[in-house]
Structure formats: C-alpha cells, structure tokens
PDB file of C-alpha atoms and ligand atoms in Angstrom:
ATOM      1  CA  UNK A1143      26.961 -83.772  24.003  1.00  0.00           C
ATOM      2  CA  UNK A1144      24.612 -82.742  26.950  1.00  0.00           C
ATOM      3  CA  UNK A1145      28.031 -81.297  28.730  1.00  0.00           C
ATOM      4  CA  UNK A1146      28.699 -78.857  25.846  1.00  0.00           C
ATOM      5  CA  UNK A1147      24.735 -77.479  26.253  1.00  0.00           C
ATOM      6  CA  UNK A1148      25.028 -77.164  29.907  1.00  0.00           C
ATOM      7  CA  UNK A1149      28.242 -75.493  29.737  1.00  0.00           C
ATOM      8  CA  UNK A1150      26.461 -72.626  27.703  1.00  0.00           C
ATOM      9  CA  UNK A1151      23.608 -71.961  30.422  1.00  0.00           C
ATOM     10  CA  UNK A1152      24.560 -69.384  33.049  1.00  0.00           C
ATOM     11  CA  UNK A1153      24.048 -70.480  36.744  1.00  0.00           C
ATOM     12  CA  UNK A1154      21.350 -69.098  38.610  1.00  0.00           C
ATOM     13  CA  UNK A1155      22.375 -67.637  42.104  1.00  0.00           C
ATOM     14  CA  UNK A1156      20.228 -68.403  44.688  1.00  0.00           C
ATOM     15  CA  UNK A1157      20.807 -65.886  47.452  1.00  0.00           C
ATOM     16  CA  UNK A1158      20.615 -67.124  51.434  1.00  0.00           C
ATOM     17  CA  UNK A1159      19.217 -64.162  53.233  1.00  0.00           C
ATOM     18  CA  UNK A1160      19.129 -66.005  56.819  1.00  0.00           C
ATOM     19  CA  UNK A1161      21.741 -64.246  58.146  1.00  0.00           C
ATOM     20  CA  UNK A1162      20.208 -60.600  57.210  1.00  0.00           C
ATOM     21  CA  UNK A1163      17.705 -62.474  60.291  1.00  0.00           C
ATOM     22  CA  UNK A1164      20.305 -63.490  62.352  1.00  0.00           C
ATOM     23  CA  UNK A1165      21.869 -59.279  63.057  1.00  0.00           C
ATOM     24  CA  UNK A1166      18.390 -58.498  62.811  1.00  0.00           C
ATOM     25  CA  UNK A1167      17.500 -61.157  66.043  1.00  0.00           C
ATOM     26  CA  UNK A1168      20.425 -60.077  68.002  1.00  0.00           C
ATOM     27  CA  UNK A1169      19.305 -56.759  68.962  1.00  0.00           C
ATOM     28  CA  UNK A1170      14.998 -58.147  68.926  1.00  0.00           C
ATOM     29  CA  UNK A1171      13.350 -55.047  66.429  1.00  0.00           C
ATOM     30  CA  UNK A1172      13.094 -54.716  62.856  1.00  0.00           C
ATOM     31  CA  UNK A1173      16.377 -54.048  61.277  1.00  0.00           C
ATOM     32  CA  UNK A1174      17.858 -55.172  59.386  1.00  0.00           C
ATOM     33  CA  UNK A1175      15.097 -56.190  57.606  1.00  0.00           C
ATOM     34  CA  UNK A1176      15.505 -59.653  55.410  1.00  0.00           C
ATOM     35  CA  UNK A1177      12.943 -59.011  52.958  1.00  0.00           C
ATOM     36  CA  UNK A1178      15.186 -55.626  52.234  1.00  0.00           C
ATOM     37  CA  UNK A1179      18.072 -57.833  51.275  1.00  0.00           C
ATOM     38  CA  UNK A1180      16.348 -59.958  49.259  1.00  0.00           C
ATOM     39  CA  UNK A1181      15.331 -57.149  47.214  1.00  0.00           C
ATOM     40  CA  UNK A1182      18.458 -55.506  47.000  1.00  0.00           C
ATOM     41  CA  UNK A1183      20.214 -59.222  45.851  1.00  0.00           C
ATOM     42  CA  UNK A1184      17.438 -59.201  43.467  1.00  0.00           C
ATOM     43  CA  UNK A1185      18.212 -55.810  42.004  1.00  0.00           C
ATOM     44  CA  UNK A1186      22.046 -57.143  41.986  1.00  0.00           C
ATOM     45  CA  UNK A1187      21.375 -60.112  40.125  1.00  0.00           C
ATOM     46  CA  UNK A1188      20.416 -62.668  42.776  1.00  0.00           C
ATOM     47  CA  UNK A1189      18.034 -65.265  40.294  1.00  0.00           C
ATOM     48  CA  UNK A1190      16.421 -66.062  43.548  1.00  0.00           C
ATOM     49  CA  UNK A1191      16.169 -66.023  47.308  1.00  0.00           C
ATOM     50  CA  UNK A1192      16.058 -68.825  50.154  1.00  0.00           C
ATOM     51  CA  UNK A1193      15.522 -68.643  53.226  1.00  0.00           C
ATOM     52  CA  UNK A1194      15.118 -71.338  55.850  1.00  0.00           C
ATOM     53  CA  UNK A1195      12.702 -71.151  58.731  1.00  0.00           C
ATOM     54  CA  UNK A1196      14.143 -73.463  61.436  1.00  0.00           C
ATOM     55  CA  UNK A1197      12.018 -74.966  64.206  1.00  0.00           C
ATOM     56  CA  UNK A1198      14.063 -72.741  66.770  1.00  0.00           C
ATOM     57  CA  UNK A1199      13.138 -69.326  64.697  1.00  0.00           C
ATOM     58  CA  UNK A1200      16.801 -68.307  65.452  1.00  0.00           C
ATOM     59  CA  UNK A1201      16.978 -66.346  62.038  1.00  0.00           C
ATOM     60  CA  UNK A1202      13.892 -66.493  59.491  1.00  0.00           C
ATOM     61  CA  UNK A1203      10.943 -66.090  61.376  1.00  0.00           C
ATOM     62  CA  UNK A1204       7.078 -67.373  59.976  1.00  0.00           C
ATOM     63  CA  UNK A1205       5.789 -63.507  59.147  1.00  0.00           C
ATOM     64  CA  UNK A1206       9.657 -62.864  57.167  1.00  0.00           C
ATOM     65  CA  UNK A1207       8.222 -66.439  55.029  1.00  0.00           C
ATOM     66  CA  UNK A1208       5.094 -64.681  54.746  1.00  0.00           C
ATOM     67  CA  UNK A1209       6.544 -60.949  53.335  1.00  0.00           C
ATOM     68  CA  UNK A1210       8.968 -62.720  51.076  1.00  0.00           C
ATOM     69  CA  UNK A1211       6.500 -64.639  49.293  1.00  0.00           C
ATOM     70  CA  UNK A1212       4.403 -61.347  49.035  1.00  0.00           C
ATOM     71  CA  UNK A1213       7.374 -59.150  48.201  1.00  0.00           C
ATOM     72  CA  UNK A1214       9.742 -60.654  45.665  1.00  0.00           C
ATOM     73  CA  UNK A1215       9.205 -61.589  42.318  1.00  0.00           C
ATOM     74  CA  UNK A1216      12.196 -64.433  41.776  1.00  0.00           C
ATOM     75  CA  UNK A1217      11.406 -67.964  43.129  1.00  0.00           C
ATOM     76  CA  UNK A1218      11.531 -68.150  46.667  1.00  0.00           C
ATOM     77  CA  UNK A1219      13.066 -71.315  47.722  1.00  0.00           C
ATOM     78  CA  UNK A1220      11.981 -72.294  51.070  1.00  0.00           C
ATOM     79  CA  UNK A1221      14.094 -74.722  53.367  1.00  0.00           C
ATOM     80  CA  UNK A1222      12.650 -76.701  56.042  1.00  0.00           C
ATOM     81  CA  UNK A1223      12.971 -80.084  58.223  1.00  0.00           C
ATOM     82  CA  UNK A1224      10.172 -82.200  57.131  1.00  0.00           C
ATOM     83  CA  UNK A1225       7.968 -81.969  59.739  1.00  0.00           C
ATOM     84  CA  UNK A1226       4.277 -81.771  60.128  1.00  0.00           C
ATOM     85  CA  UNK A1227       4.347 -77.923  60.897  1.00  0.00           C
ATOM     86  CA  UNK A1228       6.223 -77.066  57.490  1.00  0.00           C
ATOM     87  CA  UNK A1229       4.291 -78.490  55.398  1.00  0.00           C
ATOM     88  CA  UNK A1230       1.380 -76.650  57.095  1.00  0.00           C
ATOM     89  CA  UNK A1231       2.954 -73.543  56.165  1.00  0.00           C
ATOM     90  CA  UNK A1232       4.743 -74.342  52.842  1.00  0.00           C
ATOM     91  CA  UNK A1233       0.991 -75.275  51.974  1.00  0.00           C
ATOM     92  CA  UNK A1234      -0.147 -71.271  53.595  1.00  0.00           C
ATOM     93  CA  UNK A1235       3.072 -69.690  51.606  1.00  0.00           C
ATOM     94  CA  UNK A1236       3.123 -71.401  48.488  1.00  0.00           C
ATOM     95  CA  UNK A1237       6.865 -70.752  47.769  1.00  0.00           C
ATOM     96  CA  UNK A1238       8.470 -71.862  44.279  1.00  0.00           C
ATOM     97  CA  UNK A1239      10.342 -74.926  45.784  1.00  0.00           C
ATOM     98  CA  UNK A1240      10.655 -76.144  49.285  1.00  0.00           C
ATOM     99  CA  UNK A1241      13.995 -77.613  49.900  1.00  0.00           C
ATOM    100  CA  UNK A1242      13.883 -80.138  52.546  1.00  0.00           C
ATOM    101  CA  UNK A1243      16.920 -80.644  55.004  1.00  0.00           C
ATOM    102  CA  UNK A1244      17.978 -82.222  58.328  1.00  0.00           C
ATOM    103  CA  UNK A1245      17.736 -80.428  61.072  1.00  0.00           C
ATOM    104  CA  UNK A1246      19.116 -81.229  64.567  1.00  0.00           C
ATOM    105  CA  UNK A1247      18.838 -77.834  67.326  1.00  0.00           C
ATOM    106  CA  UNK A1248      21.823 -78.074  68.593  1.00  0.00           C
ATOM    107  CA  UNK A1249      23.609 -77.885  65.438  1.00  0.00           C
ATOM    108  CA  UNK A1250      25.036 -74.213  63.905  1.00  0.00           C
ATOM    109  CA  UNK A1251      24.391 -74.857  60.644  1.00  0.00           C
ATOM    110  CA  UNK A1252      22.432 -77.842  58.425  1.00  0.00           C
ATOM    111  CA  UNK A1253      25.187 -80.426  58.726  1.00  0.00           C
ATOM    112  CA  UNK A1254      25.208 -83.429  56.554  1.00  0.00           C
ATOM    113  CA  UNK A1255      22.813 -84.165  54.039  1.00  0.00           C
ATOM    114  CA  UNK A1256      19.291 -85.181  54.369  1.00  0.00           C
ATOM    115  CA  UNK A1257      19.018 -88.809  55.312  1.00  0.00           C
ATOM    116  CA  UNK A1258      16.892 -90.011  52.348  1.00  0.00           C
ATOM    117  CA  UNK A1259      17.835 -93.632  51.841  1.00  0.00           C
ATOM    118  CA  UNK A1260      16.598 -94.429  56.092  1.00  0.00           C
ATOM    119  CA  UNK A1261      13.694 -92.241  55.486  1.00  0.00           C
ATOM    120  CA  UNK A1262      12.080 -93.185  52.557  1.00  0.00           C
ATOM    121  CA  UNK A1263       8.517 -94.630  54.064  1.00  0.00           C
ATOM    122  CA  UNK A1264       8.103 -91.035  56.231  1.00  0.00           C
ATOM    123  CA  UNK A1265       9.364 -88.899  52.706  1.00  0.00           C
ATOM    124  CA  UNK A1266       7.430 -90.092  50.169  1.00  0.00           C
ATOM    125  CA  UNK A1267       3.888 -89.341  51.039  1.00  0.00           C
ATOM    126  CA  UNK A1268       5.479 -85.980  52.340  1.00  0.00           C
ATOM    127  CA  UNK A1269       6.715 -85.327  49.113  1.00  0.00           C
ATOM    128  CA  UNK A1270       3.680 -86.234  47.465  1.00  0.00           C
ATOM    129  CA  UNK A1271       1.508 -83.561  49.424  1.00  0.00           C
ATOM    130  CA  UNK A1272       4.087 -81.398  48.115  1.00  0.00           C
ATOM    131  CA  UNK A1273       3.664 -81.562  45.199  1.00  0.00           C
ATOM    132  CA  UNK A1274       0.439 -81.297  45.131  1.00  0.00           C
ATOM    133  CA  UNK A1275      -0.003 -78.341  46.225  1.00  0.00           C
ATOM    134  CA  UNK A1276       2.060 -76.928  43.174  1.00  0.00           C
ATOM    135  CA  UNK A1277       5.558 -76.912  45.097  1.00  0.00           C
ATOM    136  CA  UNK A1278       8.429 -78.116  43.570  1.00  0.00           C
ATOM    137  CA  UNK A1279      10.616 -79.984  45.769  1.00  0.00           C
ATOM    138  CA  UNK A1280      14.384 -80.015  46.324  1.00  0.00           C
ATOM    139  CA  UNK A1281      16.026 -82.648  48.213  1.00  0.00           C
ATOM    140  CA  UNK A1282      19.588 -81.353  50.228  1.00  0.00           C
ATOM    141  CA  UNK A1283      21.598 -85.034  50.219  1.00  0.00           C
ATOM    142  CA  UNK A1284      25.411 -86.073  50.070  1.00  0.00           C
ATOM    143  CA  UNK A1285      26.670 -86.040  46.671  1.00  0.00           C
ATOM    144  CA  UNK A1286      26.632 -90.000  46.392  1.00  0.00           C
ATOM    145  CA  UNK A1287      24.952 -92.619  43.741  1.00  0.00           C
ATOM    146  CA  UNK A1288      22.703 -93.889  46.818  1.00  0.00           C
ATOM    147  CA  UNK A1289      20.791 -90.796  48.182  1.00  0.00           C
ATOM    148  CA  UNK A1290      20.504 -89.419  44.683  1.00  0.00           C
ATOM    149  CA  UNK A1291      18.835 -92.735  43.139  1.00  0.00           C
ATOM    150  CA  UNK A1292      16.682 -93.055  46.486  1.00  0.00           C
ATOM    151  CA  UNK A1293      15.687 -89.149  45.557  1.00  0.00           C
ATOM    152  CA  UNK A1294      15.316 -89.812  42.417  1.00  0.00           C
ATOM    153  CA  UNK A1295      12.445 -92.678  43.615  1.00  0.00           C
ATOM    154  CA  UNK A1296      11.188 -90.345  46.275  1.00  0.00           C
ATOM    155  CA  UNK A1297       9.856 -88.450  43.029  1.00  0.00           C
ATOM    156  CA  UNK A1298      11.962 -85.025  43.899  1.00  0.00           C
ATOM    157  CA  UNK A1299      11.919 -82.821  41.267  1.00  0.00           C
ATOM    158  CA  UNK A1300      15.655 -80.990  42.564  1.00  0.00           C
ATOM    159  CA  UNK A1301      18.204 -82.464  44.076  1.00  0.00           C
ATOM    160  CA  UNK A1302      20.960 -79.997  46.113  1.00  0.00           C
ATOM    161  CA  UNK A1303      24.466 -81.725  46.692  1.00  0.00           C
ATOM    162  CA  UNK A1304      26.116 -81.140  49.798  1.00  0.00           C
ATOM    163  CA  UNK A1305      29.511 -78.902  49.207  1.00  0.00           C
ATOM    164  CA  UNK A1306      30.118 -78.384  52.898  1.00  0.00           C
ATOM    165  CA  UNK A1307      32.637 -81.244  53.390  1.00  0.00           C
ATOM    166  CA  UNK A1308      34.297 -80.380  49.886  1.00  0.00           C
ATOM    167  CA  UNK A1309      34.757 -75.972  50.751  1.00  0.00           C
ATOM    168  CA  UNK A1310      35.817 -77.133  54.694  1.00  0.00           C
ATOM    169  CA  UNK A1311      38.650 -78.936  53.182  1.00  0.00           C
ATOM    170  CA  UNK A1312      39.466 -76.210  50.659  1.00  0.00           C
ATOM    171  CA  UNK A1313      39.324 -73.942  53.660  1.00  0.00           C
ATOM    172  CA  UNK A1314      41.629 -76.181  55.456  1.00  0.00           C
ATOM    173  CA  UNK A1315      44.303 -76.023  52.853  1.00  0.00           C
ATOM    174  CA  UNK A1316      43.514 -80.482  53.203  1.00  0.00           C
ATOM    175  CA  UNK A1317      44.691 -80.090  49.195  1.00  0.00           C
ATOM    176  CA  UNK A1318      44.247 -84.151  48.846  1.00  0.00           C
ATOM    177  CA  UNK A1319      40.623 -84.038  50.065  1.00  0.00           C
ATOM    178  CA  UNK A1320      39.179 -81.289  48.893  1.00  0.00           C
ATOM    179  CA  UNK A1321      40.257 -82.695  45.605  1.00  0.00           C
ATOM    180  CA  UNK A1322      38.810 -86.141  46.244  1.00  0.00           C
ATOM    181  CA  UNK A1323      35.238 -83.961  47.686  1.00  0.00           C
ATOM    182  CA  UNK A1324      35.453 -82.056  44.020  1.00  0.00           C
ATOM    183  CA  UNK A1325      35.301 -85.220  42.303  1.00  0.00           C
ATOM    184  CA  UNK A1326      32.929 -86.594  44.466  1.00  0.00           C
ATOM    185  CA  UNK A1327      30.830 -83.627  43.752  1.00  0.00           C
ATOM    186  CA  UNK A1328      31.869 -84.012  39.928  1.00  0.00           C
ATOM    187  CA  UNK A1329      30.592 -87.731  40.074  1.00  0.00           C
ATOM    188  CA  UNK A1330      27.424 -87.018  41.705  1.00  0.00           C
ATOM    189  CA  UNK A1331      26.085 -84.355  39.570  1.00  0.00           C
ATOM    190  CA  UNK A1332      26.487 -86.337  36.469  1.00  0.00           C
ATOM    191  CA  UNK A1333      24.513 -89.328  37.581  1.00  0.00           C
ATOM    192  CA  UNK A1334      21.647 -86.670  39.071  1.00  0.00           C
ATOM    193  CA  UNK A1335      21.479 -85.380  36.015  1.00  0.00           C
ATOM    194  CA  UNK A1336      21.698 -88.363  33.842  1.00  0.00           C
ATOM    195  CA  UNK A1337      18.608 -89.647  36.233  1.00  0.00           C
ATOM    196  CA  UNK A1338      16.799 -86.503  35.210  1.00  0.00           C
ATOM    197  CA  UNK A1339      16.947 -85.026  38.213  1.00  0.00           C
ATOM    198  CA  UNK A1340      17.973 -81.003  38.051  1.00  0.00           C
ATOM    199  CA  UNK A1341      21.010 -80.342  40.346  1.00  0.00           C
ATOM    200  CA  UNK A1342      22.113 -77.837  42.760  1.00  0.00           C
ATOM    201  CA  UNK A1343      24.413 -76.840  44.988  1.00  0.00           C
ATOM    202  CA  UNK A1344      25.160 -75.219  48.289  1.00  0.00           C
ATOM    203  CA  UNK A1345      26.879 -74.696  51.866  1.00  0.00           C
ATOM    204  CA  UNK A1346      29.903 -73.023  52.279  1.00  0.00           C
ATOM    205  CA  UNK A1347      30.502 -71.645  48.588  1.00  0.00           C
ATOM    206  CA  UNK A1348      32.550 -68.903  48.202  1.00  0.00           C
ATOM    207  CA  UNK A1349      34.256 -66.996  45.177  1.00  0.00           C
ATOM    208  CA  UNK A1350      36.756 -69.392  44.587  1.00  0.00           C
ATOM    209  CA  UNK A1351      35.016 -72.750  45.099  1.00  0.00           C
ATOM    210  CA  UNK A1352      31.961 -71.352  43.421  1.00  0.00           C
ATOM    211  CA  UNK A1353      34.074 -70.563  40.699  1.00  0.00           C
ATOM    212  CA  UNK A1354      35.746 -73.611  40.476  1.00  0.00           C
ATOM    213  CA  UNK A1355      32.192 -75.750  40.666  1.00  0.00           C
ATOM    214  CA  UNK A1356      30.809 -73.648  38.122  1.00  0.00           C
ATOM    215  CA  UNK A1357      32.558 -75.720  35.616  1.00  0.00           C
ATOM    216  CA  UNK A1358      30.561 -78.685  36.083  1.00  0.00           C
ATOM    217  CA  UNK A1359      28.063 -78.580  33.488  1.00  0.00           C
ATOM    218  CA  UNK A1360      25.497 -80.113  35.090  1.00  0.00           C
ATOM    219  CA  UNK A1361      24.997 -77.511  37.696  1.00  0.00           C
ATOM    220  CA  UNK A1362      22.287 -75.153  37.001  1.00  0.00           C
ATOM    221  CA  UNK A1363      21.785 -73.384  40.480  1.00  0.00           C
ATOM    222  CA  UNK A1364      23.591 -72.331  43.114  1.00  0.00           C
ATOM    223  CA  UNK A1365      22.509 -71.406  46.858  1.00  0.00           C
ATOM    224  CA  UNK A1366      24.687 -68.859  48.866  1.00  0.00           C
ATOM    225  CA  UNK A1367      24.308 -67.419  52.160  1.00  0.00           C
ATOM    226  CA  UNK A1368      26.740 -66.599  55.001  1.00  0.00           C
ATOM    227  CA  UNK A1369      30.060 -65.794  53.071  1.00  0.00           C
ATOM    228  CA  UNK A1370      27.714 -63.192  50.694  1.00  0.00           C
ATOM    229  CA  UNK A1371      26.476 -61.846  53.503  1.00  0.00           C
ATOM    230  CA  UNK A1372      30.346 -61.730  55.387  1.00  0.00           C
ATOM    231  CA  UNK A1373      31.097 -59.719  52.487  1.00  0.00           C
ATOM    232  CA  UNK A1374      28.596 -57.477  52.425  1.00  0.00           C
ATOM    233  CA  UNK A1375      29.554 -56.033  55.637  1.00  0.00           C
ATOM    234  CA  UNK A1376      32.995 -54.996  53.302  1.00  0.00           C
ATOM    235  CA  UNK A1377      32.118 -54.115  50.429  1.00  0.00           C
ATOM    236  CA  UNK A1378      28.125 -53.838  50.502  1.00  0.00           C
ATOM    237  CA  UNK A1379      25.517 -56.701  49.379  1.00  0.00           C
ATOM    238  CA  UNK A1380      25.048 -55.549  45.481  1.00  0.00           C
ATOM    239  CA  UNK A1381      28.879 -55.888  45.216  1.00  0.00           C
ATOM    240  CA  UNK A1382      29.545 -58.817  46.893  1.00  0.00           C
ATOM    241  CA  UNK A1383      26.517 -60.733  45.066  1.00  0.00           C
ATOM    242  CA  UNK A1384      28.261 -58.708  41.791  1.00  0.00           C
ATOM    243  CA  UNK A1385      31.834 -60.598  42.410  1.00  0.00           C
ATOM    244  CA  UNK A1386      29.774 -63.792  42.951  1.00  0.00           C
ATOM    245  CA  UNK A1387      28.200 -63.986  39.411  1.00  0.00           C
ATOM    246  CA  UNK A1388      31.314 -62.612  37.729  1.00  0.00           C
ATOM    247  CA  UNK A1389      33.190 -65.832  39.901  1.00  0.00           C
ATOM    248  CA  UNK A1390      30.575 -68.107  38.687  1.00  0.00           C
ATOM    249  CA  UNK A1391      30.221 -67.130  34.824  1.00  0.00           C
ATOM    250  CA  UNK A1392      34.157 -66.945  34.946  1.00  0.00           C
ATOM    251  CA  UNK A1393      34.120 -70.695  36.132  1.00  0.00           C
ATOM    252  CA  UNK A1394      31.454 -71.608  33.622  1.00  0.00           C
ATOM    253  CA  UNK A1395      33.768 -70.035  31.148  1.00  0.00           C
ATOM    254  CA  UNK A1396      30.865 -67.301  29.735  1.00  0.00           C
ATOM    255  CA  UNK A1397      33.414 -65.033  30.558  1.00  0.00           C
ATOM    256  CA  UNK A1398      36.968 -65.102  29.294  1.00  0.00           C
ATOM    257  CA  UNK A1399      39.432 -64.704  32.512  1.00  0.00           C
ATOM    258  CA  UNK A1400      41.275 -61.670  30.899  1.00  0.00           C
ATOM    259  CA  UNK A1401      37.785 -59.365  30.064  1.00  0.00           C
ATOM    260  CA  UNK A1402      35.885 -60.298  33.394  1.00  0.00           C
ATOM    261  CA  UNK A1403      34.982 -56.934  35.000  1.00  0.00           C
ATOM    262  CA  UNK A1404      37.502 -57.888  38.146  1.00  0.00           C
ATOM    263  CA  UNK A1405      40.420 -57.873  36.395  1.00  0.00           C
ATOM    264  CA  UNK A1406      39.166 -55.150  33.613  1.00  0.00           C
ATOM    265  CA  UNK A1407      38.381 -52.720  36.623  1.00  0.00           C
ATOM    266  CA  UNK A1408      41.602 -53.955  38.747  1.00  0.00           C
ATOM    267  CA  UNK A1409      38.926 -54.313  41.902  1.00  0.00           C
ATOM    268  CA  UNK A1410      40.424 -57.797  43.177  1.00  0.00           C
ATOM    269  CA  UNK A1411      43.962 -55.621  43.778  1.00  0.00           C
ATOM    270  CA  UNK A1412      41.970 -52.844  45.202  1.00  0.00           C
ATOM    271  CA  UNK A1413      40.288 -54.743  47.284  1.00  0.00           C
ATOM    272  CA  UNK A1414      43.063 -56.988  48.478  1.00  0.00           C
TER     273      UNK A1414
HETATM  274  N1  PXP B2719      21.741 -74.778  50.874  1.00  0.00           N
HETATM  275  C1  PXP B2719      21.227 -75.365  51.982  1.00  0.00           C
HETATM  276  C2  PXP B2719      20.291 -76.512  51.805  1.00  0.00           C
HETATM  277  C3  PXP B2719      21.528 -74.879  53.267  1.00  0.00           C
HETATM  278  O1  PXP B2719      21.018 -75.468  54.360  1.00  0.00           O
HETATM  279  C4  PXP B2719      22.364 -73.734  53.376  1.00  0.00           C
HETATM  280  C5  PXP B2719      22.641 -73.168  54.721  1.00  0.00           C
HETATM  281  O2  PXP B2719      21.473 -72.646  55.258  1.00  0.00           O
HETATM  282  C6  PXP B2719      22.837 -73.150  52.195  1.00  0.00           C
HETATM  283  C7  PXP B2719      22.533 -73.706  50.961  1.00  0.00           C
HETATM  284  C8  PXP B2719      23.696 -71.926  52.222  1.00  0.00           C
HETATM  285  O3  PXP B2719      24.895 -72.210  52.870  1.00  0.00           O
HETATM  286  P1  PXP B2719      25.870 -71.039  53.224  1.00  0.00           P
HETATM  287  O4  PXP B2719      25.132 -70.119  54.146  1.00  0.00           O
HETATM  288  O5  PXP B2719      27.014 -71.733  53.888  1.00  0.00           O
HETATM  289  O6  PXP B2719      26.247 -70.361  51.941  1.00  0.00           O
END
C-alpha cells in the first residue's frame, strides 16, 4: 500500500558538483567555478546540490561551502567526516542536511559505508549537536538491517545506502552480483523506510543503474556526481543532468518507455 504511493513521487536528483572543484584545482585559479555548476544543474532540474569538503581540500574548498550556501536556493547537502572541524563549520554554513561519511586520505573516493554500528558512543552526541543547530542529518552506511537499525537509534533523520559495490559489479559485467547487490539494495531500503527513516542513494549511479533503482519505491533521493559531470564534458551539464531525470522518471515508471523524450527525439541513437 505504501509501495504504490511511493511509486507515484518523482525522485529528487541531488547533483555532486565536487568534481566541477577537482578541473578547477588542477590548474590553482578560479575556473571552473563550482558554484556556476550548481546553478546551471539547478536551472536543469538538479532538486539539489552536494558537495563534500574533505579534510585534504582536494576538490570543495571551505569559501566554495560558504558561496553555495549563499548562492543557491535548493537544499545544499553537505558531506563531511565527522570530525570536530565539520561540525564547526556545518554550524558557520548552516546547510539543509549534512551527510556524514568515512573518510580515509589515501582513498580516491568515499569507500564503504560509514561505520555506524563501532561508532555509536562518538556519533550520537555528534548527531545531537546537529541537530540542534537546525541540520538535518544523513547517515552514508551499507545497505544492511544492522547499520540502518543502529542509524535509526543514532536518531538520523536520512539514511543514504551505499550503491558503489552494486554499479562496480554492473560495470564489471559480474551479472550474478550485481544482481545479488540490487537486492541487497532492494532489502535495505524497505526496512529504512519501514523504520521511518527517509532513504537515499548514491556512488557510482549512472543512467542505467539509476534507472533501474528508480523502481524501488522507497527511494526518494538520489545523489550524483562524477559520471554527470563525465558527461558533461560530451554533451554539456544541462543535458546530461536532462538524460538523468528522464532515466530516473523512466525507471520510476512516471514516464511510459515509448513517449520519454530520448526515444521521442531519437537522441540515445544520435548520441551513440
Ligand atoms: N553520495 C555520497 C555520500 C558520496 O560520498 C558520493 C561521492 O562523493 C556520492 C554520493 C556521489 O558519487 P558519484 O560521484 O560516484 O556519483
């Protein structure tokens, strides 16, 4: 009964603008400028923007934080390690939601979901000053029963399954595992949702996997970063975040496969 609800919502695209930073910080200056993008996905539909400001600064820096908050008008979803330091300036920003994730520096990209069950004790008063300074908070974890009940008891308000492992195994063509990840995924979105939690998900999505997620109800939000931006360097940023919610309505079935403006406008085959 809840399914057939959820299945009418449209998904909200959260748009990753970290790698905007990363071209930006290869050359030191100004351009290109991340708070640009995030306008521009805005204007093309984006629902909202994230951006995570690691330790190192290799992409989002602290004044890029500061200028989003100030320039956009979606939710800004900020993701951080939960250290001492972010909080200090989640508290100076004041973004929509912080998302909190692991983060190791010698790793490429957040690997592995936050380790919520091991760090309860150091979480929950973290949490708490979260939340009380008006922030809702968003926990990244694996998409299994135990970090989303310990989540759940950590009093998160969001909880953002893992798809990395799931769209690596797509990616490999590992048919058999991807398929077990999916219903992993599948599995773990109905019991965050069923503990009241609201659920999103991210790392790795593309067209087709967000596609194909997009038809588990209990999704409401998706976060996508470094294949948008791959994209964009084909086919520009307001397209590729325009293929991404025609992929992800398609999946949720709001759009019937035959009238979706793709295949209306015979783009995929131009584009192929
Ligand atoms: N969600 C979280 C919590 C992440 O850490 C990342 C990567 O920064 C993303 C979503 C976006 O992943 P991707 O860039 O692979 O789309």
């Amino acid at each position: 009964m809840t399914g057939a609800r959820l299945r009418l919502d449209r998904i909200r695209l959260g748009v990753n603008i970290d790698h905007v930073a990363t071209v930006r910080n290869a050359r030191g200056g100004a351009r290109p400028d991340p708070v640009r993008a995030a306008m521009l996905a805005i204007g093309a539909g984006a629902d909202g923007i994230t951006a995570h400001l690691r330790e190192d600064r290799r992409h989002i820096r602290d004044e890029d934080m500061a200028r989003l908050k100030a320039g956009i008008l979606k939710p800004l979803n900020y993701e951080m390690a939960a250290t001492a330091e972010m909080l200090e300036i989640a508290r100076r920003i004041r973004p929509h939601a912080c998302c909190l994730v692991p983060e190791k520096r010698e790793e490429r990209t957040t690997e592995g979901g936050l380790d919520v069950v091991g760090q309860h004790n150091a979480l929950k008063p973290y949490i708490g000053e979260l939340k009380a300074a008006g922030i809702r908070v968003s926990l990244f974890i694996e998409p299994d029963a135990a970090p989303i009940e310990a989540s759940k008891a950590l009093g998160a308000d969001i909880v953002e399954l893992h798809t990395g492992t799931w769209c690596h195994a797509v990616e490999a063509g590992d048919f058999v595992k991807a398929e077990a990840e999916f219903q992993r995924l599948k599995a773990g979105a109905r019991i965050a949702h069923d503990a009241g939690l609201e659920v999103h998900a991210g790392h790795g999505l593309d067209f087709a996997t967000a596609e194909a997620l997009a038809a588990v109800p209990e999704f409401v939000e998706f976060n996508i970063g470094h294949f948008l931006m791959g994209e964009a360097i084909f086919v520009g940023l307001a397209q590729a975040i325009a293929t991404m919610r025609n992929a992800m309505d398609r999946g949720r079935g709001l759009i019937p496969k035959a009238f979706s403006s793709e295949v209306v406008s015979g783009s995929r085959e131009e584009n192929a």
